[in-house]
Amino acid sequence: MDSVEIQVDGRTVRARADGTVAAALLNAGVWSFRRSVSGEARGPVCGMGICHECRVTIDGVAHRRACLEPVREGMSVTTDG
Amino acid sequence: MADLRSDADVVVVGAGPAGIAAAVTAAEAHARVLLVDEGLRAGGQIWRHTDPAKLPRTAKSWLNRLARSAVRVEVGTSVVDMVSGFMLTTESADGPGVIAARRVILATGARERFLPFPGWTLPGVVGAGGAQALLKSGTDLRGQRAIIAGTGPLLVAVAGALGRAGVRVVRVAEQARAREVYRFGASLWRTPGRLVQAAYERFGAGAARYDLGTWVESAAGTDRVREVTLTDGRRSRTEACELLCVGFGLVPATELARLLGCAVQESRVQVDAYQRTSVPDVFCAGEPTGVAGVDASIVEGRIAALVATDRAAQAEPLLAERDAHRRFAERMDTTFALRQELRGLPRADTIVCRCEDVRYEQLTSFWNAREAKLRTRAGMGPCQGRVCGAALGFLMGYEADTVRPPIAPARVRTLLETSHSAESIRGDQ
């Protein structure tokens, strides 16, 4: 299966090329994607773009829904989990 | 300014089974058809895939027909607003857009109903359908221990999918009473080929227990779920797991219909026998009219498209099939009705609105959704009440608040540029 390399919080992670950013993070063992307004750890819930719990920063753009975003070679993902 | 406008005779919003069937059927009449969807590719949630070869036959067949049709498909595109007369504003990675269409078919699908309980905000607590969506988008969950809880045949289907993907499904907890579920199961022979698929699906490796009349009480862990407590109302038991998949049925997605002014009652878009909404030239097919599953969605999409392309006579033979699916859906609703005990799950400090971290104790049933929003910010975050709205409807009896654009979070640029573009389109007319 084709794979790509992405950066997750500065760490190099290999991810399957046909997957989403959410899948890449979970497969790399990252389950906490962000902190809620009161500081709780949060990760993906609906998997389909509705709940907005999987928001991460992608290539400097904040609030991207990781479950809707396909991975791309060289992409840089920042969580605040 | 770049031309943001695209024209269509029929625009179909939502590329799940209903939307695909509608778009393909409309294109057969040589209408210019535009099909838009938020997802990465056509298929919606139920036909979501990375490898089309693994899809069921019906899905493959419709996706092939779509590929061979003249339908223009725009994926990764959210409809965020309506400017006037069916000019829909959209946003995608390519930027904003405006769709001007003569007729609109809404096939916006449904989403899972989540109910708050202590610990439901922990990472690793995901939707039942959510777990399936994550699997289908490339997540490897092999070796994880999962508990599946909530209600409806989706739980069994998800148990099967997770089991086949190497997840150790420990237990499936169905809140409906055993008596109701057995009665429903016994009646399935009347509608073969539908839920049978889900109800009789194998659980896969390490067959799990299917506990009826059992529901989730709480989840615990630090920054990740570690254990889950289930109860049948008399006894509780705690099990270790890495994944809790919860789903309390599906809720029709009616935001766009409401924005267009379509009548909605009891969370369902009201349609006549020909899938026409209360607004002329706006049709609705599939789950937004009431959750009835994939077969109902396909036939409703076909009916809507035939009528929208002035071929209502050809829709006549399909009406009886649609009605049979609808009757089946009503039986499902009765069987898997939510039990009252679920209203008692949140504790005072349990978060009910996940976007704004509004806690149960901050709310009172004397308000409505609007008041709750203004006083506590419940429903004001990025999901715009899509998660807490249905939960608060069940817990507090709040009616849904009116929808306000944009119905999906949008960039300011989208709103500005599309309003200019819409004005110039209006000027042309």
Short mmCIF file of C-alpha atoms in Angstrom, two decimals:
data_model
loop_
_atom_site.label_atom_id
_atom_site.label_comp_id
_atom_site.label_asym_id
_atom_site.label_seq_id
_atom_site.Cartn_x
_atom_site.Cartn_y
_atom_site.Cartn_z
CA MET A 1 0.00 0.00 0.00
CA ASP A 2 1.24 3.49 -0.84
CA SER A 3 2.31 5.59 2.09
CA VAL A 4 3.30 9.19 2.73
CA GLU A 5 5.37 10.89 5.39
CA ILE A 6 3.82 13.62 7.48
CA GLN A 7 4.94 15.59 10.53
CA VAL A 8 2.81 15.27 13.68
CA ASP A 9 3.84 17.71 16.40
CA GLY A 10 7.36 17.68 14.94
CA ARG A 11 7.58 13.89 14.77
CA THR A 12 7.82 12.09 11.42
CA VAL A 13 4.94 9.68 10.92
CA ARG A 14 4.36 7.31 8.03
CA ALA A 15 0.70 7.12 6.99
CA ARG A 16 -1.25 5.20 4.38
CA ALA A 17 -1.74 7.45 1.39
CA ASP A 18 -5.48 6.83 1.01
CA GLY A 19 -6.32 7.71 4.62
CA THR A 20 -7.39 10.83 6.45
CA VAL A 21 -5.34 12.92 8.86
CA ALA A 22 -7.49 11.53 11.69
CA ALA A 23 -6.56 7.97 10.70
CA ALA A 24 -2.86 8.90 10.48
CA LEU A 25 -2.89 10.40 13.99
CA LEU A 26 -4.81 7.52 15.57
CA ASN A 27 -2.55 4.98 13.85
CA ALA A 28 0.43 6.85 15.33
CA GLY A 29 -1.11 6.44 18.79
CA VAL A 30 -2.33 10.03 19.10
CA TRP A 31 -5.86 10.03 20.51
CA SER A 32 -6.00 13.51 22.01
CA PHE A 33 -6.28 15.96 19.14
CA ARG A 34 -7.14 19.15 20.98
CA ARG A 35 -8.03 20.71 24.33
CA SER A 36 -11.58 21.84 24.97
CA VAL A 37 -12.43 25.33 26.25
CA SER A 38 -12.10 24.03 29.83
CA GLY A 39 -8.91 22.11 29.08
CA GLU A 40 -10.20 18.54 28.55
CA ALA A 41 -8.47 16.23 26.08
CA ARG A 42 -10.64 15.56 23.02
CA GLY A 43 -10.38 13.31 20.00
CA PRO A 44 -12.50 12.23 17.02
CA VAL A 45 -16.12 11.29 17.73
CA CYS A 46 -18.38 11.34 14.68
CA GLY A 47 -15.76 10.60 12.03
CA MET A 48 -17.81 12.51 9.46
CA GLY A 49 -17.20 16.21 9.97
CA ILE A 50 -20.11 17.01 12.23
CA CYS A 51 -18.80 17.20 15.79
CA HIS A 52 -15.65 19.26 15.15
CA GLU A 53 -13.87 17.45 18.01
CA CYS A 54 -10.96 16.38 15.79
CA ARG A 55 -9.82 19.90 14.93
CA VAL A 56 -6.07 20.26 14.39
CA THR A 57 -3.75 22.75 12.74
CA ILE A 58 -2.61 21.66 9.28
CA ASP A 59 0.24 23.51 7.57
CA GLY A 60 -0.42 26.51 9.78
CA VAL A 61 -4.19 26.60 9.19
CA ALA A 62 -6.07 26.12 12.46
CA HIS A 63 -9.38 24.34 13.00
CA ARG A 64 -9.12 21.81 10.19
CA ARG A 65 -11.31 18.76 10.73
CA ALA A 66 -8.83 15.87 10.68
CA CYS A 67 -11.55 13.36 9.75
CA LEU A 68 -12.31 15.16 6.47
CA GLU A 69 -8.76 15.95 5.47
CA PRO A 70 -6.82 13.52 3.25
CA VAL A 71 -3.13 13.12 4.14
CA ARG A 72 -0.58 14.60 1.75
CA GLU A 73 3.16 14.01 1.57
CA GLY A 74 5.05 16.50 3.73
CA MET A 75 1.97 17.78 5.54
CA SER A 76 2.59 19.26 8.97
CA VAL A 77 -0.03 18.60 11.64
CA THR A 78 -0.10 20.20 15.07
CA THR A 79 -2.38 19.02 17.87
CA ASP A 80 -2.82 20.76 21.16
CA GLY A 81 -3.83 17.59 22.91
CA MET B 1 -13.51 38.88 -9.33
CA ALA B 2 -13.42 35.24 -10.33
CA ASP B 3 -16.70 33.81 -11.55
CA LEU B 4 -17.97 31.80 -8.65
CA ARG B 5 -21.15 30.76 -10.29
CA SER B 6 -22.18 27.38 -11.58
CA ASP B 7 -25.58 26.72 -13.11
CA ALA B 8 -27.67 23.60 -12.99
CA ASP B 9 -31.19 22.50 -13.76
CA VAL B 10 -31.09 20.33 -10.67
CA VAL B 11 -28.69 20.59 -7.77
CA VAL B 12 -28.55 17.62 -5.43
CA VAL B 13 -27.08 18.25 -1.99
CA GLY B 14 -25.59 15.14 -0.42
CA ALA B 15 -23.94 12.26 -2.30
CA GLY B 16 -25.12 9.32 -0.24
CA PRO B 17 -27.50 6.69 -1.65
CA ALA B 18 -30.45 9.11 -1.95
CA GLY B 19 -28.38 11.84 -3.60
CA ILE B 20 -26.60 9.51 -6.01
CA ALA B 21 -29.86 7.84 -7.06
CA ALA B 22 -31.45 11.27 -7.50
CA ALA B 23 -28.55 12.71 -9.51
CA VAL B 24 -28.23 9.68 -11.80
CA THR B 25 -32.00 9.55 -12.37
CA ALA B 26 -32.24 13.29 -13.09
CA ALA B 27 -29.33 13.12 -15.53
CA GLU B 28 -31.14 10.40 -17.51
CA ALA B 29 -33.60 13.14 -18.53
CA HIS B 30 -30.67 15.17 -19.92
CA ALA B 31 -30.97 17.71 -17.13
CA ARG B 32 -27.78 19.50 -16.13
CA VAL B 33 -27.20 17.99 -12.72
CA LEU B 34 -24.77 19.10 -10.05
CA LEU B 35 -24.15 16.83 -7.05
CA VAL B 36 -22.31 18.34 -4.08
CA ASP B 37 -21.02 16.67 -0.93
CA GLU B 38 -18.77 17.51 2.00
CA GLY B 39 -16.97 14.18 1.92
CA LEU B 40 -13.84 13.19 0.02
CA ARG B 41 -15.78 11.13 -2.52
CA ALA B 42 -19.34 10.24 -3.42
CA GLY B 43 -20.93 7.51 -1.31
CA GLY B 44 -22.00 9.26 1.86
CA GLN B 45 -21.47 7.54 5.18
CA ILE B 46 -22.92 4.16 4.36
CA TRP B 47 -21.03 3.79 1.08
CA ARG B 48 -17.87 5.44 2.37
CA HIS B 49 -14.82 3.57 1.14
CA THR B 50 -11.16 3.66 0.34
CA ASP B 51 -11.45 0.52 -1.81
CA PRO B 52 -14.62 0.35 -3.96
CA ALA B 53 -14.10 -3.40 -4.47
CA LYS B 54 -15.14 -3.97 -0.86
CA LEU B 55 -18.50 -2.24 -1.22
CA PRO B 56 -21.82 -4.11 -1.44
CA ARG B 57 -23.16 -4.79 -4.93
CA THR B 58 -25.89 -2.10 -4.80
CA ALA B 59 -23.29 0.51 -3.84
CA LYS B 60 -20.93 -0.49 -6.65
CA SER B 61 -23.73 -0.45 -9.15
CA TRP B 62 -24.91 3.06 -8.24
CA LEU B 63 -21.36 4.46 -8.05
CA ASN B 64 -20.67 3.00 -11.51
CA ARG B 65 -23.84 4.53 -12.87
CA LEU B 66 -22.80 7.86 -11.36
CA ALA B 67 -19.33 7.62 -12.92
CA ARG B 68 -20.83 6.88 -16.33
CA SER B 69 -23.46 9.65 -16.07
CA ALA B 70 -23.19 13.28 -17.07
CA VAL B 71 -23.64 14.37 -13.45
CA ARG B 72 -21.09 16.96 -12.32
CA VAL B 73 -19.85 15.92 -8.89
CA GLU B 74 -18.25 18.38 -6.51
CA VAL B 75 -16.87 16.71 -3.40
CA GLY B 76 -15.21 18.42 -0.45
CA THR B 77 -17.84 21.11 -0.80
CA SER B 78 -20.09 22.36 1.98
CA VAL B 79 -23.29 24.28 1.33
CA VAL B 80 -23.17 27.10 3.86
CA ASP B 81 -25.95 29.52 2.94
CA MET B 82 -28.69 30.42 0.52
CA VAL B 83 -28.58 33.84 -1.03
CA SER B 84 -31.96 34.03 -2.65
CA GLY B 85 -34.17 31.86 -4.84
CA PHE B 86 -32.01 28.63 -4.73
CA MET B 87 -28.70 30.29 -5.06
CA LEU B 88 -26.68 28.20 -2.69
CA THR B 89 -23.37 29.39 -1.33
CA THR B 90 -20.66 26.80 -1.04
CA GLU B 91 -17.16 26.51 0.30
CA SER B 92 -14.42 24.08 -0.62
CA ALA B 93 -10.63 23.97 -0.57
CA ASP B 94 -10.78 25.81 -3.92
CA GLY B 95 -12.67 28.67 -2.27
CA PRO B 96 -16.22 29.92 -2.31
CA GLY B 97 -18.87 29.21 -4.93
CA VAL B 98 -22.46 30.01 -5.81
CA ILE B 99 -24.80 27.47 -7.35
CA ALA B 100 -27.80 28.78 -9.25
CA ALA B 101 -30.35 26.01 -9.81
CA ARG B 102 -33.93 25.69 -10.94
CA ARG B 103 -34.67 22.80 -8.64
CA VAL B 104 -33.06 21.50 -5.49
CA ILE B 105 -33.06 17.95 -4.16
CA LEU B 106 -32.00 17.74 -0.54
CA ALA B 107 -30.34 14.45 0.37
CA THR B 108 -28.42 15.62 3.39
CA GLY B 109 -28.67 12.34 5.27
CA ALA B 110 -28.58 11.81 8.99
CA ARG B 111 -26.12 11.82 11.82
CA GLU B 112 -25.78 9.89 15.04
CA ARG B 113 -27.60 10.85 18.17
CA PHE B 114 -25.24 11.17 21.11
CA LEU B 115 -26.44 11.33 24.70
CA PRO B 116 -24.30 12.71 27.51
CA PHE B 117 -23.11 10.46 30.34
CA PRO B 118 -20.16 10.87 32.70
CA GLY B 119 -16.96 10.35 30.71
CA TRP B 120 -18.48 10.63 27.22
CA THR B 121 -16.04 13.37 26.25
CA LEU B 122 -12.93 11.22 26.77
CA PRO B 123 -10.82 10.45 23.70
CA GLY B 124 -11.61 6.88 22.65
CA VAL B 125 -15.34 7.38 23.19
CA VAL B 126 -16.54 7.58 19.60
CA GLY B 127 -19.79 7.24 17.73
CA ALA B 128 -20.76 3.72 16.67
CA GLY B 129 -21.08 4.98 13.12
CA GLY B 130 -18.06 7.15 13.91
CA ALA B 131 -15.93 4.07 14.62
CA GLN B 132 -17.02 2.61 11.30
CA ALA B 133 -16.23 5.88 9.52
CA LEU B 134 -12.76 5.98 11.10
CA LEU B 135 -12.14 2.38 10.01
CA LYS B 136 -13.24 3.15 6.47
CA SER B 137 -10.92 6.15 6.31
CA GLY B 138 -7.84 4.12 7.11
CA THR B 139 -7.72 3.79 10.91
CA ASP B 140 -6.12 0.59 12.15
CA LEU B 141 -7.84 -0.51 15.37
CA ARG B 142 -6.47 -4.05 15.52
CA GLY B 143 -6.13 -5.52 18.97
CA GLN B 144 -8.09 -2.80 20.74
CA ARG B 145 -10.83 -3.86 23.12
CA ALA B 146 -14.14 -2.22 22.23
CA ILE B 147 -17.49 -1.92 23.94
CA ILE B 148 -20.41 -0.94 21.75
CA ALA B 149 -23.42 0.64 23.42
CA GLY B 150 -26.57 2.50 22.51
CA THR B 151 -29.45 1.35 20.38
CA GLY B 152 -30.52 0.05 17.01
CA PRO B 153 -29.31 -2.40 14.39
CA LEU B 154 -26.33 -0.17 13.62
CA LEU B 155 -24.68 -1.47 16.81
CA VAL B 156 -24.69 -5.00 15.45
CA ALA B 157 -23.44 -3.90 12.05
CA VAL B 158 -20.63 -1.95 13.71
CA ALA B 159 -19.73 -4.92 15.91
CA GLY B 160 -19.40 -6.97 12.73
CA ALA B 161 -17.27 -4.37 10.98
CA LEU B 162 -14.98 -3.88 13.98
CA GLY B 163 -14.66 -7.63 14.51
CA ARG B 164 -13.63 -8.14 10.87
CA ALA B 165 -11.09 -5.33 11.27
CA GLY B 166 -9.38 -7.16 14.12
CA VAL B 167 -10.94 -5.26 17.01
CA ARG B 168 -11.75 -7.33 20.11
CA VAL B 169 -15.41 -6.48 20.61
CA VAL B 170 -16.01 -7.28 24.27
CA ARG B 171 -19.69 -6.54 24.57
CA VAL B 172 -22.59 -4.97 22.70
CA ALA B 173 -25.11 -3.24 24.99
CA GLU B 174 -28.53 -2.59 23.42
CA GLN B 175 -30.74 -0.36 25.56
CA ALA B 176 -34.01 -1.64 24.04
CA ARG B 177 -35.89 -4.27 26.01
CA ALA B 178 -35.33 -7.90 25.02
CA ARG B 179 -39.07 -8.39 24.48
CA GLU B 180 -39.20 -5.58 21.90
CA VAL B 181 -36.08 -6.70 20.08
CA TYR B 182 -37.27 -10.34 19.81
CA ARG B 183 -40.66 -9.24 18.52
CA PHE B 184 -38.94 -7.06 15.91
CA GLY B 185 -36.58 -9.88 14.95
CA ALA B 186 -39.50 -12.26 14.45
CA SER B 187 -41.15 -9.80 12.09
CA LEU B 188 -38.10 -9.38 9.88
CA TRP B 189 -39.14 -12.10 7.44
CA ARG B 190 -41.72 -9.70 6.10
CA THR B 191 -39.00 -7.39 4.84
CA PRO B 192 -36.14 -9.59 3.73
CA GLY B 193 -32.89 -8.22 2.47
CA ARG B 194 -32.93 -5.15 4.58
CA LEU B 195 -32.12 -5.17 8.22
CA VAL B 196 -31.52 -8.85 8.04
CA GLN B 197 -28.12 -7.90 6.72
CA ALA B 198 -27.36 -6.05 9.95
CA ALA B 199 -29.28 -8.16 12.41
CA TYR B 200 -27.69 -11.43 11.40
CA GLU B 201 -24.24 -10.16 10.71
CA ARG B 202 -21.54 -12.07 12.50
CA PHE B 203 -19.59 -10.36 15.19
CA GLY B 204 -16.32 -11.57 13.72
CA ALA B 205 -13.40 -12.92 15.70
CA GLY B 206 -13.89 -13.35 19.44
CA ALA B 207 -17.69 -13.17 19.29
CA ALA B 208 -18.99 -10.61 21.74
CA ARG B 209 -21.96 -10.81 24.03
CA TYR B 210 -25.09 -9.00 22.89
CA ASP B 211 -26.79 -7.73 26.05
CA LEU B 212 -30.34 -6.50 25.64
CA GLY B 213 -31.90 -4.01 28.05
CA THR B 214 -28.41 -2.78 28.94
CA TRP B 215 -26.98 0.68 28.63
CA VAL B 216 -23.84 2.65 29.39
CA GLU B 217 -23.74 4.41 32.73
CA SER B 218 -20.29 6.00 32.64
CA ALA B 219 -16.82 5.88 31.13
CA ALA B 220 -13.58 6.60 32.98
CA GLY B 221 -9.94 7.29 32.19
CA THR B 222 -7.41 10.09 32.01
CA ASP B 223 -7.10 11.59 28.53
CA ARG B 224 -8.29 8.23 27.09
CA VAL B 225 -11.12 5.88 27.98
CA ARG B 226 -9.90 2.94 30.11
CA GLU B 227 -13.08 1.42 31.47
CA VAL B 228 -16.82 1.54 30.97
CA THR B 229 -19.66 0.81 33.37
CA LEU B 230 -22.77 -0.82 31.91
CA THR B 231 -26.06 -1.39 33.71
CA ASP B 232 -29.39 -3.13 33.22
CA GLY B 233 -30.97 -0.90 35.87
CA ARG B 234 -30.42 -3.45 38.65
CA ARG B 235 -26.79 -4.45 38.38
CA SER B 236 -23.82 -2.54 37.03
CA ARG B 237 -20.58 -4.02 35.79
CA THR B 238 -17.34 -2.36 34.80
CA GLU B 239 -15.22 -3.56 31.87
CA ALA B 240 -11.80 -2.47 30.65
CA CYS B 241 -11.54 -1.23 27.07
CA GLU B 242 -9.67 1.16 24.80
CA LEU B 243 -12.66 2.08 22.69
CA LEU B 244 -16.28 2.82 23.56
CA CYS B 245 -18.53 3.13 20.52
CA VAL B 246 -21.87 4.74 21.32
CA GLY B 247 -24.83 5.59 19.15
CA PHE B 248 -28.42 6.23 20.14
CA GLY B 249 -29.96 6.04 16.71
CA LEU B 250 -29.81 8.52 13.87
CA VAL B 251 -31.12 12.07 13.63
CA PRO B 252 -32.19 13.53 10.27
CA ALA B 253 -29.98 16.40 9.07
CA THR B 254 -32.52 19.14 8.38
CA GLU B 255 -30.45 22.34 8.62
CA LEU B 256 -30.40 23.12 4.91
CA ALA B 257 -34.09 22.26 4.52
CA ARG B 258 -34.95 24.62 7.35
CA LEU B 259 -32.73 27.32 5.90
CA LEU B 260 -34.64 27.03 2.61
CA GLY B 261 -37.88 27.40 4.55
CA CYS B 262 -39.14 23.82 4.21
CA ALA B 263 -41.65 22.67 6.82
CA VAL B 264 -40.05 20.36 9.40
CA GLN B 265 -42.06 18.47 12.01
CA GLU B 266 -40.67 16.29 14.76
CA SER B 267 -37.21 16.69 13.22
CA ARG B 268 -38.37 15.41 9.82
CA VAL B 269 -38.63 17.34 6.59
CA GLN B 270 -42.28 17.16 5.53
CA VAL B 271 -42.77 15.78 2.03
CA ASP B 272 -45.78 14.71 -0.04
CA ALA B 273 -46.09 11.42 -1.91
CA TYR B 274 -43.75 12.77 -4.60
CA GLN B 275 -40.98 13.85 -2.20
CA ARG B 276 -41.95 17.51 -2.64
CA THR B 277 -41.28 19.73 0.37
CA SER B 278 -43.49 22.66 1.36
CA VAL B 279 -41.29 24.95 -0.77
CA PRO B 280 -41.97 24.80 -4.53
CA ASP B 281 -39.15 23.17 -6.53
CA VAL B 282 -37.41 21.87 -3.42
CA PHE B 283 -37.48 18.09 -2.98
CA CYS B 284 -36.17 15.94 -0.19
CA ALA B 285 -35.13 12.27 -0.24
CA GLY B 286 -33.73 9.79 2.24
CA GLU B 287 -33.01 10.22 5.93
CA PRO B 288 -33.96 13.92 6.33
CA THR B 289 -37.58 12.86 5.79
CA GLY B 290 -37.25 10.25 8.57
CA VAL B 291 -34.56 7.63 9.07
CA ALA B 292 -35.49 4.55 7.03
CA GLY B 293 -32.22 3.18 5.69
CA VAL B 294 -30.45 2.78 2.39
CA ASP B 295 -33.17 1.07 0.31
CA ALA B 296 -35.73 3.72 1.23
CA SER B 297 -33.19 6.43 0.42
CA ILE B 298 -32.52 5.06 -3.07
CA VAL B 299 -36.17 4.79 -4.03
CA GLU B 300 -36.93 8.23 -2.61
CA GLY B 301 -34.02 9.71 -4.53
CA ARG B 302 -35.38 8.18 -7.73
CA ILE B 303 -38.90 9.48 -7.06
CA ALA B 304 -37.65 12.99 -6.27
CA ALA B 305 -35.55 13.10 -9.44
CA LEU B 306 -38.34 11.80 -11.69
CA VAL B 307 -40.73 14.42 -10.35
CA ALA B 308 -38.06 17.16 -10.47
CA THR B 309 -37.51 16.39 -14.17
CA ASP B 310 -41.24 16.42 -14.93
CA ARG B 311 -41.65 12.65 -15.21
CA ALA B 312 -43.99 12.08 -12.27
CA ALA B 313 -45.88 9.32 -14.11
CA GLN B 314 -42.74 7.18 -14.08
CA ALA B 315 -42.50 7.62 -10.33
CA GLU B 316 -45.92 6.06 -9.70
CA PRO B 317 -44.73 2.43 -9.68
CA LEU B 318 -42.12 3.30 -7.04
CA LEU B 319 -44.49 4.80 -4.48
CA ALA B 320 -45.67 1.48 -3.00
CA GLU B 321 -42.09 0.32 -2.46
CA ARG B 322 -41.27 3.57 -0.73
CA ASP B 323 -44.32 3.26 1.53
CA ALA B 324 -43.31 -0.27 2.55
CA HIS B 325 -39.87 0.98 3.58
CA ARG B 326 -41.50 3.76 5.59
CA ARG B 327 -43.75 1.32 7.49
CA PHE B 328 -40.70 -0.76 8.31
CA ALA B 329 -38.94 2.34 9.63
CA GLU B 330 -41.87 3.05 11.95
CA ARG B 331 -41.57 -0.44 13.44
CA MET B 332 -37.86 0.17 14.01
CA ASP B 333 -38.60 3.45 15.77
CA THR B 334 -40.98 1.67 18.15
CA THR B 335 -38.57 -1.17 18.87
CA PHE B 336 -35.57 1.02 19.55
CA ALA B 337 -37.33 3.92 21.32
CA LEU B 338 -35.06 5.48 23.94
CA ARG B 339 -35.77 4.43 27.52
CA GLN B 340 -36.44 7.07 30.16
CA GLU B 341 -33.52 5.95 32.32
CA LEU B 342 -31.14 7.51 29.78
CA ARG B 343 -32.39 10.93 30.85
CA GLY B 344 -30.85 10.31 34.25
CA LEU B 345 -27.33 9.60 33.03
CA PRO B 346 -25.71 13.06 33.22
CA ARG B 347 -24.42 14.13 36.63
CA ALA B 348 -24.44 17.80 37.65
CA ASP B 349 -20.94 18.37 36.28
CA THR B 350 -21.31 16.25 33.13
CA ILE B 351 -20.61 18.29 30.01
CA VAL B 352 -23.64 18.40 27.72
CA CYS B 353 -22.39 20.84 25.05
CA ARG B 354 -18.96 19.61 24.04
CA CYS B 355 -18.00 22.67 21.99
CA GLU B 356 -18.57 25.15 24.80
CA ASP B 357 -18.16 22.77 27.79
CA VAL B 358 -21.59 23.65 29.18
CA ARG B 359 -22.42 21.40 32.12
CA TYR B 360 -25.74 19.75 32.92
CA GLU B 361 -26.24 21.80 36.10
CA GLN B 362 -26.11 25.05 34.07
CA LEU B 363 -29.30 24.19 32.19
CA THR B 364 -32.94 24.05 33.17
CA SER B 365 -35.93 22.53 31.42
CA PHE B 366 -37.83 25.82 31.81
CA TRP B 367 -35.84 27.26 28.92
CA ASN B 368 -35.92 26.53 25.23
CA ALA B 369 -32.93 25.95 22.96
CA ARG B 370 -32.63 29.67 22.19
CA GLU B 371 -32.60 30.68 25.85
CA ALA B 372 -30.10 27.96 26.72
CA LYS B 373 -27.87 29.24 23.94
CA LEU B 374 -28.04 32.86 25.05
CA ARG B 375 -27.52 32.12 28.72
CA THR B 376 -24.90 29.38 28.58
CA ARG B 377 -23.56 29.25 24.98
CA ALA B 378 -24.87 25.66 24.65
CA GLY B 379 -25.11 24.98 20.91
CA MET B 380 -23.08 28.04 19.91
CA GLY B 381 -19.80 26.33 19.15
CA PRO B 382 -18.45 25.06 15.83
CA CYS B 383 -20.86 22.11 15.59
CA GLN B 384 -23.76 24.57 15.89
CA GLY B 385 -25.81 22.26 18.08
CA ARG B 386 -25.47 19.24 15.80
CA VAL B 387 -24.32 17.13 18.75
CA CYS B 388 -25.97 18.75 21.77
CA GLY B 389 -29.18 19.75 19.96
CA ALA B 390 -30.63 16.26 19.77
CA ALA B 391 -29.30 15.45 23.25
CA LEU B 392 -30.91 18.50 24.81
CA GLY B 393 -34.12 17.77 22.93
CA PHE B 394 -34.21 14.40 24.67
CA LEU B 395 -32.94 15.53 28.10
CA MET B 396 -34.67 18.89 28.39
CA GLY B 397 -37.45 18.78 25.84
CA TYR B 398 -35.98 21.73 23.94
CA GLU B 399 -37.32 22.28 20.45
CA ALA B 400 -34.64 22.94 17.84
CA ASP B 401 -33.78 26.61 17.48
CA THR B 402 -34.26 28.25 14.09
CA VAL B 403 -31.28 27.81 11.81
CA ARG B 404 -29.16 30.77 10.98
CA PRO B 405 -26.63 30.99 8.18
CA PRO B 406 -23.93 30.00 7.68
CA ILE B 407 -25.14 26.47 8.48
CA ALA B 408 -21.56 25.17 8.43
CA PRO B 409 -18.55 27.14 9.68
CA ALA B 410 -17.33 29.22 6.74
CA ARG B 411 -14.57 31.67 6.06
CA VAL B 412 -15.51 35.35 6.01
CA ARG B 413 -14.14 35.46 2.46
CA THR B 414 -16.77 32.93 1.36
CA LEU B 415 -19.61 34.99 2.78
CA LEU B 416 -18.30 38.26 1.30
CA GLU B 417 -17.43 37.01 -2.17
CA THR B 418 -20.55 34.92 -2.60
CA SER B 419 -22.83 37.77 -1.59
CA HIS B 420 -21.18 40.02 -4.21
CA SER B 421 -21.43 37.28 -6.79
CA ALA B 422 -25.10 36.66 -5.97
CA GLU B 423 -25.88 40.35 -6.38
CA SER B 424 -24.32 40.42 -9.82
CA ILE B 425 -26.24 37.27 -10.78
CA ARG B 426 -29.45 38.91 -9.63
CA GLY B 427 -28.49 42.00 -11.64
CA ASP B 428 -28.18 39.83 -14.77
CA GLN B 429 -31.62 38.34 -14.43
#
